[in-house]
Amino acid sequence: MRQTCRLAASTLEYIEEFIKPGVSTEDLNKICHDYIISHNAYPSPLNYHGFPKSICTSLNEVICHGIPSKKDVLKEGDILNIDVTTYLNSFHGDTNKTFIIGEIPEEIQKLIDVTYQCMREGIKQVRPGGHIGDIGAVIEEIAGDHGYGVVEEYCGHGIGREFHEEPQVVHVGDKGTGPEMKPGMTFTIEPMINLGKRHCKLLKDGWTVVTKDKKPSAQFEHTILVTETDLGHDILTLRKDESLEFS
Ligand code: MF3
Ligand code: CO
Ligand code: CO
């Protein structure tokens, strides 16, 4: 799990310099695909339940599962989530980040910052004896304080030998509810936070999920290991541009 998660994280580190106006999401897909393959791994999304590409690219009002396309060319003011999942030596590692292209409105930067905060505060709840519901409870509270919508139809998940395993990690809920966290468990926390209302719509391609009100949506995702350390967890997909501590 540590090896596959480090590769997923390093793919996001690697792709950053290529994200600029004029580049298509298909270009970014090809770069990530080649990077993952060259590290003797497989991009888990490719052919997963028929998904046609190697990463998910979710632009602006796309909440998740956007399909890379030559037609989606990045421009100044866009926000783009890149979701990378790698399969290395029989294990999956899953992580995503919302990138900004050039200058973006202050209101959208704040959405991104609060979404990152939601993920980090959710991660802080992870420790042996805690409950999965503790995670959604803090995320729902922070997002609610800002008037944002929390997507409920898609959620975090257990991960390991399979891409999506039990338990489901919903990003709303009540403290003390849901499965108990135990050392050795690995799961993702990946809140999708909407500037407007929480409601979403699935496009006819069968994958792309967009906000119903067409306002932007942001997301961050890490794969977490429950540990017996003082912190209670380890962020397996932590990148070099992130700090171990968050406050
Ligand atoms: N990586 C996504 C997640 O965080 C799942 C993508 S499934 C795909 O769970 F088929 F769209 F790739
Ligand atoms: Co995931
Ligand atoms: Co993911």
Coordinates of N, CA and C and ligand atoms in Angstrom, one line a residue:
M1 N 0.8 -1.2 0.0 CA 0.0 0.0 0.0 C 0.9 1.3 0.0
R2 N 2.0 1.2 0.8 CA 2.8 2.4 0.8 C 3.4 2.7 -0.6
Q3 N 3.8 1.6 -1.3 CA 4.5 1.8 -2.6 C 3.5 2.3 -3.6
T4 N 2.3 1.7 -3.7 CA 1.3 2.2 -4.7 C 0.9 3.6 -4.4
C5 N 0.7 3.9 -3.1 CA 0.2 5.2 -2.8 C 1.3 6.3 -3.1
R6 N 2.6 5.9 -2.8 CA 3.6 6.9 -3.2 C 3.6 7.2 -4.7
L7 N 3.4 6.1 -5.5 CA 3.4 6.3 -6.9 C 2.2 7.2 -7.3
A8 N 1.0 6.9 -6.8 CA -0.1 7.8 -7.1 C 0.2 9.2 -6.7
A9 N 0.7 9.5 -5.6 CA 1.1 10.8 -5.1 C 2.1 11.5 -6.1
S10 N 3.1 10.7 -6.4 CA 4.2 11.2 -7.3 C 3.6 11.5 -8.7
T11 N 2.6 10.9 -9.1 CA 2.0 11.2 -10.4 C 1.3 12.6 -10.4
L12 N 0.7 12.9 -9.3 CA 0.1 14.3 -9.1 C 1.2 15.3 -9.0
E13 N 2.4 15.0 -8.4 CA 3.5 15.9 -8.3 C 4.1 16.1 -9.7
Y14 N 4.1 15.0 -10.5 CA 4.7 15.1 -11.8 C 3.8 15.9 -12.8
I15 N 2.5 15.7 -12.7 CA 1.6 16.3 -13.7 C 1.5 17.8 -13.6
E16 N 1.8 18.4 -12.4 CA 1.6 19.8 -12.1 C 2.1 20.7 -13.2
E17 N 3.4 20.6 -13.6 CA 4.0 21.5 -14.5 C 3.4 21.5 -15.9
F18 N 2.6 20.5 -16.2 CA 2.0 20.4 -17.5 C 0.6 21.0 -17.6
I19 N 0.1 21.4 -16.4 CA -1.2 22.0 -16.3 C -1.2 23.5 -16.6
K20 N -1.6 23.8 -17.8 CA -1.6 25.3 -18.2 C -2.5 25.5 -19.4
P21 N -2.8 26.8 -19.6 CA -3.8 27.1 -20.7 C -3.3 26.5 -22.0
G22 N -4.2 25.9 -22.8 CA -3.9 25.3 -24.1 C -3.7 23.8 -24.1
V23 N -3.5 23.3 -22.9 CA -3.3 21.8 -22.8 C -4.7 21.2 -22.7
S24 N -4.9 20.0 -23.3 CA -6.2 19.3 -23.2 C -6.1 18.3 -22.1
T25 N -7.3 17.9 -21.6 CA -7.3 16.9 -20.5 C -6.9 15.5 -21.1
E26 N -7.0 15.3 -22.4 CA -6.5 14.1 -23.0 C -5.0 14.1 -23.0
D27 N -4.4 15.3 -23.2 CA -2.9 15.4 -23.1 C -2.4 15.0 -21.7
L28 N -3.2 15.5 -20.7 CA -2.8 15.1 -19.3 C -3.0 13.7 -19.0
N29 N -4.0 13.1 -19.6 CA -4.3 11.6 -19.5 C -3.1 10.8 -20.0
K30 N -2.6 11.2 -21.2 CA -1.5 10.5 -21.8 C -0.2 10.6 -21.0
I31 N 0.0 11.8 -20.5 CA 1.2 12.0 -19.7 C 1.2 11.1 -18.4
C32 N 0.0 11.1 -17.7 CA -0.1 10.3 -16.5 C -0.1 8.8 -16.8
H33 N -0.7 8.4 -17.9 CA -0.7 7.0 -18.3 C 0.7 6.5 -18.5
D34 N 1.5 7.3 -19.3 CA 2.8 6.9 -19.6 C 3.7 6.8 -18.3
Y35 N 3.5 7.8 -17.4 CA 4.3 7.9 -16.2 C 4.0 6.6 -15.3
I36 N 2.7 6.3 -15.2 CA 2.3 5.1 -14.4 C 2.9 3.8 -14.9
I37 N 2.7 3.7 -16.3 CA 3.2 2.4 -16.9 C 4.7 2.3 -16.8
S38 N 5.4 3.5 -16.9 CA 6.8 3.4 -16.9 C 7.3 3.1 -15.5
H39 N 6.5 3.1 -14.5 CA 6.8 2.7 -13.1 C 6.3 1.3 -12.8
N40 N 6.0 0.6 -13.8 CA 5.6 -0.8 -13.7 C 4.3 -1.0 -13.0
A41 N 3.4 0.0 -13.1 CA 2.1 0.0 -12.5 C 1.0 0.1 -13.6
Y42 N -0.2 0.0 -13.2 CA -1.4 0.1 -14.1 C -2.3 1.1 -13.6
P43 N -2.8 2.0 -14.5 CA -3.8 3.0 -14.1 C -5.2 2.4 -13.8
S44 N -5.5 2.3 -12.5 CA -6.8 1.5 -12.1 C -8.0 1.9 -12.9
P45 N -8.3 3.2 -13.2 CA -9.5 3.6 -13.8 C -9.7 3.0 -15.2
L46 N -8.6 2.7 -15.9 CA -8.7 2.3 -17.3 C -9.4 0.9 -17.4
N47 N -10.6 1.0 -18.1 CA -11.4 -0.2 -18.3 C -12.2 -0.6 -17.0
Y48 N -12.1 0.2 -15.9 CA -12.8 -0.1 -14.7 C -14.3 0.1 -14.9
H49 N -15.1 -1.0 -14.9 CA -16.5 -0.9 -15.2 C -16.7 -0.1 -16.6
G50 N -15.7 -0.3 -17.5 CA -15.8 0.3 -18.8 C -15.3 1.8 -18.9
F51 N -14.8 2.3 -17.8 CA -14.2 3.7 -17.9 C -13.1 3.7 -19.0
P52 N -13.2 4.7 -19.9 CA -12.3 4.6 -21.1 C -10.9 5.2 -21.0
K53 N -10.6 5.9 -19.9 CA -9.3 6.6 -19.8 C -8.6 6.2 -18.5
S54 N -7.3 6.7 -18.3 CA -6.5 6.3 -17.3 C -6.5 7.1 -16.0
I55 N -7.1 8.3 -16.1 CA -7.3 9.2 -15.0 C -8.7 9.8 -15.1
C56 N -9.2 10.4 -14.0 CA -10.4 11.2 -14.2 C -10.0 12.7 -14.1
T57 N -10.6 13.5 -15.0 CA -10.3 14.9 -15.1 C -11.6 15.7 -15.0
S58 N -11.8 16.4 -13.9 CA -13.1 17.0 -13.6 C -12.9 18.5 -13.6
L59 N -13.5 19.2 -14.6 CA -13.3 20.6 -14.8 C -14.5 21.4 -14.3
N60 N -14.2 22.5 -13.5 CA -15.2 23.5 -13.1 C -16.4 22.8 -12.4
E61 N -17.6 22.8 -13.2 CA -18.8 22.3 -12.6 C -18.9 20.8 -12.6
V62 N -17.8 20.1 -13.1 CA -17.8 18.6 -13.0 C -17.4 18.2 -11.6
I63 N -18.2 17.4 -10.9 CA -17.9 17.0 -9.6 C -16.9 15.9 -9.5
C64 N -17.1 14.9 -10.3 CA -16.1 13.8 -10.4 C -16.3 12.9 -11.6
H65 N -15.4 12.0 -11.9 CA -15.4 11.0 -12.9 C -15.5 11.7 -14.3
G66 N -14.9 12.9 -14.5 CA -14.8 13.5 -15.8 C -13.9 12.7 -16.7
I67 N -14.3 12.5 -18.0 CA -13.5 11.7 -18.9 C -12.5 12.6 -19.7
P68 N -11.2 12.3 -19.7 CA -10.3 13.2 -20.4 C -10.7 13.2 -21.9
S69 N -10.5 14.4 -22.5 CA -11.0 14.6 -23.9 C -10.1 15.7 -24.6
K70 N -9.9 15.5 -25.9 CA -9.2 16.5 -26.7 C -9.9 17.8 -26.8
K71 N -11.3 17.7 -26.6 CA -12.1 18.8 -26.7 C -12.1 19.7 -25.4
D72 N -11.6 19.2 -24.3 CA -11.5 20.0 -23.1 C -10.1 20.6 -23.0
V73 N -10.0 21.8 -23.5 CA -8.7 22.5 -23.5 C -8.7 23.5 -22.3
L74 N -7.7 23.5 -21.5 CA -7.7 24.3 -20.3 C -7.5 25.8 -20.7
K75 N -8.2 26.7 -19.9 CA -8.0 28.1 -20.1 C -7.9 28.8 -18.8
E76 N -7.3 30.0 -18.8 CA -7.2 30.8 -17.6 C -8.5 30.9 -16.9
G77 N -8.5 30.7 -15.5 CA -9.7 30.8 -14.7 C -10.4 29.5 -14.4
D78 N -9.9 28.4 -15.1 CA -10.5 27.1 -14.9 C -10.0 26.5 -13.6
I79 N -10.8 25.6 -13.0 CA -10.2 24.7 -11.9 C -10.4 23.2 -12.4
L80 N -9.4 22.4 -12.2 CA -9.4 21.1 -12.7 C -8.9 20.1 -11.6
N81 N -9.8 19.1 -11.3 CA -9.4 18.0 -10.4 C -8.8 16.9 -11.2
I82 N -7.7 16.4 -10.8 CA -7.1 15.2 -11.4 C -7.1 14.1 -10.4
D83 N -7.7 13.0 -10.7 CA -7.8 11.9 -9.8 C -7.0 10.7 -10.4
V84 N -6.0 10.3 -9.6 CA -5.1 9.2 -10.0 C -5.3 8.0 -9.1
T85 N -5.4 6.9 -9.7 CA -5.4 5.6 -9.0 C -4.4 4.7 -9.6
T86 N -3.5 4.1 -8.9 CA -2.5 3.2 -9.4 C -2.7 1.8 -8.9
Y87 N -2.3 0.8 -9.7 CA -2.3 -0.5 -9.2 C -0.9 -1.1 -9.4
L88 N -0.2 -1.3 -8.2 CA 1.2 -1.7 -8.2 C 1.3 -2.9 -7.3
N89 N 1.9 -3.9 -7.7 CA 2.2 -5.1 -6.9 C 1.0 -5.5 -6.1
S90 N -0.2 -5.6 -6.9 CA -1.5 -6.1 -6.3 C -2.3 -5.2 -5.4
F91 N -1.8 -3.9 -5.3 CA -2.5 -2.9 -4.4 C -2.8 -1.6 -5.2
H92 N -4.0 -1.1 -4.8 CA -4.4 0.2 -5.4 C -4.1 1.4 -4.4
G93 N -3.7 2.5 -5.0 CA -3.6 3.7 -4.2 C -4.3 4.8 -4.9
D94 N -5.1 5.7 -4.2 CA -6.1 6.6 -4.8 C -5.9 8.0 -4.2
T95 N -5.7 9.0 -5.1 CA -5.6 10.3 -4.6 C -6.0 11.3 -5.6
N96 N -6.5 12.5 -5.2 CA -6.8 13.5 -6.2 C -6.5 14.9 -5.6
K97 N -6.4 15.9 -6.5 CA -6.1 17.3 -6.2 C -6.8 18.2 -7.2
T98 N -7.3 19.3 -6.7 CA -7.9 20.3 -7.5 C -6.8 21.4 -7.8
F99 N -6.5 21.5 -9.1 CA -5.5 22.5 -9.6 C -6.2 23.7 -10.1
I100 N -5.5 24.9 -10.1 CA -6.0 26.1 -10.7 C -5.2 26.5 -11.9
I101 N -5.9 27.0 -12.9 CA -5.3 27.5 -14.1 C -5.2 29.0 -14.1
G102 N -4.0 29.5 -14.0 CA -3.9 31.0 -14.0 C -4.6 31.6 -12.8
E103 N -5.1 32.8 -13.0 CA -5.9 33.6 -12.0 C -7.3 33.1 -11.9
I104 N -7.8 32.8 -10.7 CA -9.2 32.5 -10.6 C -9.9 33.4 -9.6
P105 N -11.2 33.5 -9.6 CA -11.9 34.4 -8.7 C -11.7 34.0 -7.3
E106 N -11.6 35.0 -6.4 CA -11.4 34.8 -5.0 C -12.4 33.8 -4.4
E107 N -13.6 33.9 -4.8 CA -14.7 33.1 -4.3 C -14.5 31.6 -4.6
I108 N -13.8 31.3 -5.7 CA -13.6 29.9 -6.1 C -12.3 29.4 -5.4
Q109 N -11.3 30.3 -5.2 CA -10.1 30.0 -4.4 C -10.5 29.6 -3.0
K110 N -11.5 30.3 -2.4 CA -12.0 30.0 -1.1 C -12.7 28.6 -1.0
L111 N -13.4 28.3 -2.1 CA -14.1 27.0 -2.1 C -13.0 25.9 -2.1
I112 N -11.9 26.1 -2.9 CA -10.9 25.1 -2.9 C -10.2 25.0 -1.6
D113 N -9.9 26.1 -0.9 CA -9.2 26.1 0.4 C -10.1 25.4 1.4
V114 N -11.4 25.7 1.4 CA -12.2 25.1 2.4 C -12.4 23.6 2.1
T115 N -12.4 23.2 0.9 CA -12.5 21.8 0.5 C -11.3 21.0 1.0
Y116 N -10.1 21.6 0.9 CA -8.9 21.0 1.4 C -8.9 20.9 2.9
Q117 N -9.4 22.0 3.5 CA -9.6 21.9 5.0 C -10.6 20.8 5.4
C118 N -11.6 20.6 4.7 CA -12.6 19.6 5.0 C -11.9 18.2 5.0
M119 N -11.1 18.0 3.9 CA -10.4 16.7 3.8 C -9.4 16.5 5.0
R120 N -8.6 17.6 5.3 CA -7.6 17.5 6.4 C -8.3 17.3 7.8
E121 N -9.4 18.0 8.0 CA -10.0 17.8 9.3 C -10.7 16.5 9.4
G122 N -11.2 16.0 8.3 CA -11.7 14.6 8.2 C -10.6 13.6 8.6
I123 N -9.4 13.8 8.0 CA -8.3 12.9 8.2 C -7.9 12.9 9.7
K124 N -8.0 14.1 10.3 CA -7.6 14.2 11.8 C -8.5 13.3 12.7
Q125 N -9.7 12.9 12.2 CA -10.6 12.1 13.0 C -10.2 10.6 13.0
V126 N -9.2 10.3 12.1 CA -8.9 8.9 11.9 C -7.9 8.4 13.0
R127 N -8.4 7.4 13.8 CA -7.6 6.8 14.9 C -8.3 5.5 15.3
P128 N -7.6 4.5 15.8 CA -8.2 3.3 16.3 C -9.3 3.6 17.4
G129 N -10.5 3.0 17.3 CA -11.6 3.3 18.2 C -12.5 4.4 17.7
G130 N -12.0 5.2 16.8 CA -12.9 6.2 16.2 C -14.0 5.5 15.3
H131 N -14.9 6.3 14.9 CA -16.0 5.7 14.0 C -15.9 6.5 12.6
I132 N -16.3 5.8 11.6 CA -16.3 6.4 10.2 C -17.2 7.6 10.2
G133 N -18.3 7.6 10.9 CA -19.2 8.8 11.0 C -18.5 10.0 11.5
D134 N -17.4 9.9 12.3 CA -16.7 11.1 12.8 C -16.2 11.9 11.7
I135 N -15.8 11.3 10.6 CA -15.2 12.0 9.4 C -16.3 12.8 8.7
G136 N -17.4 12.2 8.4 CA -18.4 13.0 7.7 C -19.0 14.1 8.6
A137 N -19.0 13.9 9.9 CA -19.6 14.9 10.8 C -18.8 16.2 10.7
V138 N -17.5 16.1 10.8 CA -16.7 17.4 10.7 C -16.7 18.0 9.4
I139 N -16.7 17.2 8.3 CA -16.8 17.7 7.0 C -18.1 18.5 6.7
E140 N -19.2 17.9 7.1 CA -20.5 18.5 7.0 C -20.6 19.8 7.7
E141 N -20.0 19.8 8.9 CA -20.0 21.1 9.7 C -19.2 22.2 9.1
I142 N -18.0 21.9 8.6 CA -17.1 23.0 8.1 C -17.8 23.5 6.8
A143 N -18.2 22.6 5.9 CA -18.8 23.0 4.6 C -20.1 23.8 4.9
G144 N -20.9 23.4 5.8 CA -22.1 24.0 6.2 C -21.9 25.5 6.7
D145 N -20.8 25.6 7.5 CA -20.5 27.0 8.0 C -20.3 28.0 6.9
H146 N -19.8 27.5 5.7 CA -19.6 28.4 4.6 C -20.7 28.4 3.6
G147 N -21.8 27.7 3.8 CA -22.9 27.6 2.9 C -22.7 26.8 1.7
Y148 N -21.7 25.9 1.7 CA -21.5 25.0 0.6 C -22.3 23.8 0.7
G149 N -22.5 23.1 -0.5 CA -23.2 21.8 -0.6 C -22.2 20.7 -0.5
V150 N -22.5 19.7 0.3 CA -21.6 18.4 0.3 C -22.3 17.3 -0.5
V151 N -21.6 16.8 -1.5 CA -22.1 15.8 -2.4 C -22.3 14.5 -1.5
E152 N -23.5 13.9 -1.6 CA -23.8 12.7 -0.8 C -23.8 11.4 -1.6
E153 N -23.9 11.5 -3.0 CA -24.1 10.3 -3.8 C -22.8 9.6 -4.0
Y154 N -21.7 10.3 -3.9 CA -20.4 9.6 -4.1 C -19.6 9.8 -2.8
C155 N -18.7 8.8 -2.5 CA -18.1 8.9 -1.2 C -16.7 8.2 -1.2
G156 N -16.0 8.4 -0.1 CA -14.8 7.6 0.1 C -15.0 6.2 0.3
H157 N -14.0 5.4 0.4 CA -14.1 3.9 0.3 C -12.9 3.2 0.9
G158 N -13.1 2.0 1.4 CA -12.0 1.1 1.7 C -11.2 0.9 0.4
I159 N -9.9 0.6 0.5 CA -9.1 0.4 -0.7 C -8.0 -0.6 -0.3
G160 N -7.5 -1.4 -1.3 CA -6.4 -2.3 -1.0 C -6.2 -3.2 -2.2
R161 N -6.5 -4.5 -2.1 CA -6.4 -5.4 -3.2 C -7.5 -5.1 -4.2
E162 N -8.6 -4.4 -3.8 CA -9.6 -4.0 -4.7 C -9.6 -2.4 -4.7
F163 N -10.1 -1.8 -5.8 CA -10.2 -0.4 -5.9 C -11.2 0.2 -4.9
H164 N -12.4 -0.4 -4.9 CA -13.4 0.1 -4.0 C -13.9 -1.1 -3.1
E165 N -13.6 -0.9 -1.8 CA -14.0 -1.9 -0.8 C -14.8 -1.3 0.3
E166 N -15.3 -2.1 1.2 CA -16.0 -1.6 2.4 C -14.9 -1.0 3.3
P167 N -15.2 0.0 4.1 CA -16.5 0.6 4.3 C -16.7 1.8 3.3
Q168 N -17.9 2.2 3.2 CA -18.2 3.5 2.5 C -17.9 4.6 3.5
V169 N -17.2 5.6 3.0 CA -16.9 6.8 3.8 C -17.6 8.0 3.3
V170 N -18.8 8.2 3.9 CA -19.7 9.3 3.4 C -19.1 10.6 4.0
H171 N -19.4 11.7 3.3 CA -18.8 13.0 3.8 C -19.8 13.9 4.6
V172 N -20.9 13.2 5.0 CA -21.8 13.9 5.9 C -22.1 12.8 7.0
G173 N -22.7 13.2 8.1 CA -23.1 12.2 9.1 C -22.9 12.6 10.5
D174 N -23.0 11.6 11.4 CA -23.0 11.9 12.9 C -21.8 11.2 13.5
K175 N -21.2 11.9 14.4 CA -20.1 11.4 15.3 C -20.5 10.2 16.0
G176 N -19.6 9.2 16.1 CA -19.9 8.0 16.9 C -20.7 7.0 16.1
T177 N -21.1 7.2 14.9 CA -21.9 6.3 14.1 C -21.0 5.6 13.0
G178 N -21.5 4.5 12.5 CA -20.7 3.8 11.4 C -19.7 2.8 12.0
P179 N -19.0 2.1 11.1 CA -18.0 1.1 11.5 C -16.9 1.7 12.3
E180 N -16.3 0.9 13.2 CA -15.2 1.4 14.1 C -13.9 1.3 13.3
M181 N -13.0 2.2 13.5 CA -11.7 2.2 12.8 C -10.7 1.3 13.5
K182 N -10.0 0.5 12.8 CA -9.1 -0.5 13.5 C -7.7 -0.3 12.8
P183 N -6.6 -0.5 13.6 CA -5.3 -0.4 13.0 C -5.1 -1.4 11.8
G184 N -4.5 -0.8 10.7 CA -4.3 -1.6 9.5 C -5.3 -1.4 8.4
M185 N -6.5 -0.8 8.8 CA -7.5 -0.4 7.8 C -6.9 0.6 6.9
T186 N -7.2 0.5 5.6 CA -6.9 1.6 4.6 C -8.2 2.0 3.9
F187 N -8.4 3.3 3.9 CA -9.6 3.9 3.1 C -9.3 5.3 2.7
T188 N -10.1 5.8 1.8 CA -10.0 7.1 1.2 C -10.9 8.1 1.9
I189 N -10.5 9.4 1.9 CA -11.4 10.5 2.3 C -11.3 11.4 1.2
E190 N -12.5 11.7 0.5 CA -12.4 12.5 -0.7 C -13.6 13.4 -0.9
P191 N -13.8 14.4 0.0 CA -15.0 15.2 -0.1 C -15.1 16.0 -1.4
M192 N -16.3 16.0 -1.9 CA -16.7 16.8 -3.1 C -17.6 17.9 -2.6
I193 N -17.1 19.2 -2.7 CA -17.8 20.3 -2.1 C -18.2 21.3 -3.2
N194 N -19.5 21.6 -3.2 CA -20.1 22.5 -4.2 C -20.2 23.9 -3.7
L195 N -19.9 24.9 -4.6 CA -20.0 26.3 -4.3 C -21.5 26.6 -4.0
G196 N -22.4 25.9 -4.8 CA -23.8 26.1 -4.7 C -24.4 25.0 -3.9
K197 N -25.5 24.4 -4.4 CA -26.2 23.4 -3.7 C -25.6 22.0 -4.0
R198 N -25.9 21.0 -3.1 CA -25.3 19.7 -3.2 C -25.7 18.8 -4.3
H199 N -26.8 19.2 -5.0 CA -27.4 18.3 -6.0 C -26.5 18.1 -7.2
C200 N -26.6 16.9 -7.7 CA -25.7 16.5 -8.9 C -26.6 15.9 -10.0
K201 N -26.0 15.7 -11.2 CA -26.6 15.2 -12.3 C -25.6 14.3 -13.1
L202 N -26.0 13.2 -13.6 CA -25.1 12.3 -14.3 C -25.3 12.6 -15.8
L203 N -24.2 12.9 -16.6 CA -24.4 13.1 -18.0 C -24.6 11.9 -18.8
K204 N -25.0 12.0 -20.0 CA -25.4 10.9 -20.9 C -24.3 9.9 -21.2
D205 N -23.0 10.4 -21.0 CA -21.9 9.5 -21.2 C -21.8 8.4 -20.1
G206 N -22.7 8.5 -19.1 CA -22.7 7.5 -18.1 C -21.7 7.6 -17.0
W207 N -20.8 8.6 -17.1 CA -19.7 8.8 -16.1 C -19.7 10.2 -15.5
T208 N -19.7 11.2 -16.3 CA -19.5 12.6 -15.8 C -20.6 13.1 -14.9
V209 N -20.2 13.4 -13.7 CA -21.1 13.9 -12.7 C -20.9 15.4 -12.6
V210 N -22.0 16.2 -12.8 CA -21.9 17.7 -12.7 C -22.9 18.2 -11.7
T211 N -22.6 19.5 -11.3 CA -23.6 20.1 -10.3 C -24.8 20.5 -11.1
K212 N -26.0 20.3 -10.4 CA -27.3 20.6 -11.0 C -27.4 22.1 -11.4
D213 N -26.8 22.9 -10.5 CA -26.9 24.4 -10.7 C -25.7 24.9 -11.5
K214 N -24.9 24.0 -12.0 CA -23.7 24.4 -12.9 C -22.7 25.3 -12.2
K215 N -22.7 25.4 -10.9 CA -21.7 26.1 -10.2 C -20.5 25.2 -9.9
P216 N -19.3 25.8 -9.7 CA -18.1 24.9 -9.6 C -18.1 24.0 -8.3
S217 N -17.3 22.9 -8.4 CA -17.2 22.0 -7.4 C -15.7 21.6 -7.2
A218 N -15.3 21.5 -6.0 CA -13.9 21.1 -5.7 C -13.8 19.8 -4.9
Q219 N -12.6 19.2 -5.0 CA -12.4 17.9 -4.3 C -10.9 17.7 -4.0
F220 N -10.6 17.0 -2.9 CA -9.3 16.5 -2.6 C -9.5 15.1 -2.1
E221 N -8.5 14.2 -2.3 CA -8.6 12.8 -1.9 C -7.2 12.3 -1.4
H222 N -7.2 11.6 -0.3 CA -6.0 10.9 0.2 C -6.4 9.5 0.6
T223 N -5.5 8.6 0.5 CA -5.6 7.2 1.0 C -4.9 7.2 2.4
I224 N -5.7 6.8 3.4 CA -5.3 6.9 4.8 C -5.1 5.5 5.4
L225 N -4.1 5.3 6.2 CA -3.9 4.0 7.0 C -4.1 4.3 8.5
V226 N -5.0 3.5 9.1 CA -5.2 3.6 10.6 C -4.0 3.0 11.3
T227 N -3.4 3.7 12.2 CA -2.2 3.2 12.8 C -2.3 3.3 14.4
E228 N -1.4 2.6 15.1 CA -1.4 2.7 16.5 C -0.4 3.8 17.0
T229 N 0.0 4.7 16.2 CA 0.8 5.8 16.6 C 0.0 6.8 17.3
D230 N 0.6 7.8 17.9 CA -0.1 8.9 18.7 C -1.1 9.6 17.8
L231 N -0.7 9.8 16.5 CA -1.6 10.5 15.6 C -2.8 9.6 15.2
G232 N -2.6 8.4 15.2 CA -3.7 7.4 14.9 C -3.8 7.1 13.4
H233 N -3.0 7.8 12.6 CA -3.1 7.5 11.1 C -1.9 7.9 10.4
D234 N -1.8 7.5 9.1 CA -0.7 7.9 8.3 C -1.4 8.2 6.9
I235 N -1.0 9.4 6.3 CA -1.5 9.7 5.0 C -0.6 9.1 4.0
L236 N -1.0 8.1 3.3 CA -0.1 7.3 2.5 C 0.1 8.0 1.1
T237 N -0.8 8.9 0.7 CA -0.6 9.6 -0.6 C -0.1 11.1 -0.4
L238 N 0.4 11.4 0.8 CA 0.9 12.8 1.0 C 1.9 13.2 0.0
R239 N 1.8 14.4 -0.6 CA 2.8 14.9 -1.6 C 3.8 15.8 -0.9
K240 N 4.8 16.1 -1.7 CA 5.9 17.0 -1.3 C 5.4 18.4 -1.1
D241 N 4.3 18.8 -1.8 CA 3.8 20.2 -1.6 C 2.8 20.3 -0.4
E242 N 2.6 19.2 0.3 CA 1.8 19.3 1.5 C 2.6 19.1 2.8
S243 N 2.0 19.6 3.9 CA 2.7 19.3 5.2 C 2.0 18.2 5.9
L244 N 2.8 17.6 6.8 CA 2.4 16.5 7.6 C 1.3 17.0 8.6
E245 N 1.6 18.2 9.1 CA 0.6 18.8 10.0 C -0.3 19.8 9.3
F246 N -1.5 19.9 9.8 CA -2.4 20.9 9.2 C -3.2 21.6 10.3
S247 N -3.3 22.9 10.3 CA -4.1 23.5 11.4 C -4.8 24.8 10.8
Ligands
MF3_1 N1 -10.7 7.5 -8.3 C1 -12.2 7.6 -8.1 C2 -12.4 7.5 -6.6 O1 -11.8 8.3 -6.0 C3 -12.9 6.5 -8.9 C4 -12.8 6.6 -10.3 S1 -13.7 5.3 -11.0 C5 -13.5 5.6 -12.6 O2 -13.0 6.6 -6.1 F1 -13.9 4.6 -13.2 F2 -14.2 6.7 -13.0 F3 -12.2 5.8 -12.9
CO2 CO -11.4 7.1 -4.2
CO3 CO -9.9 8.8 -6.6

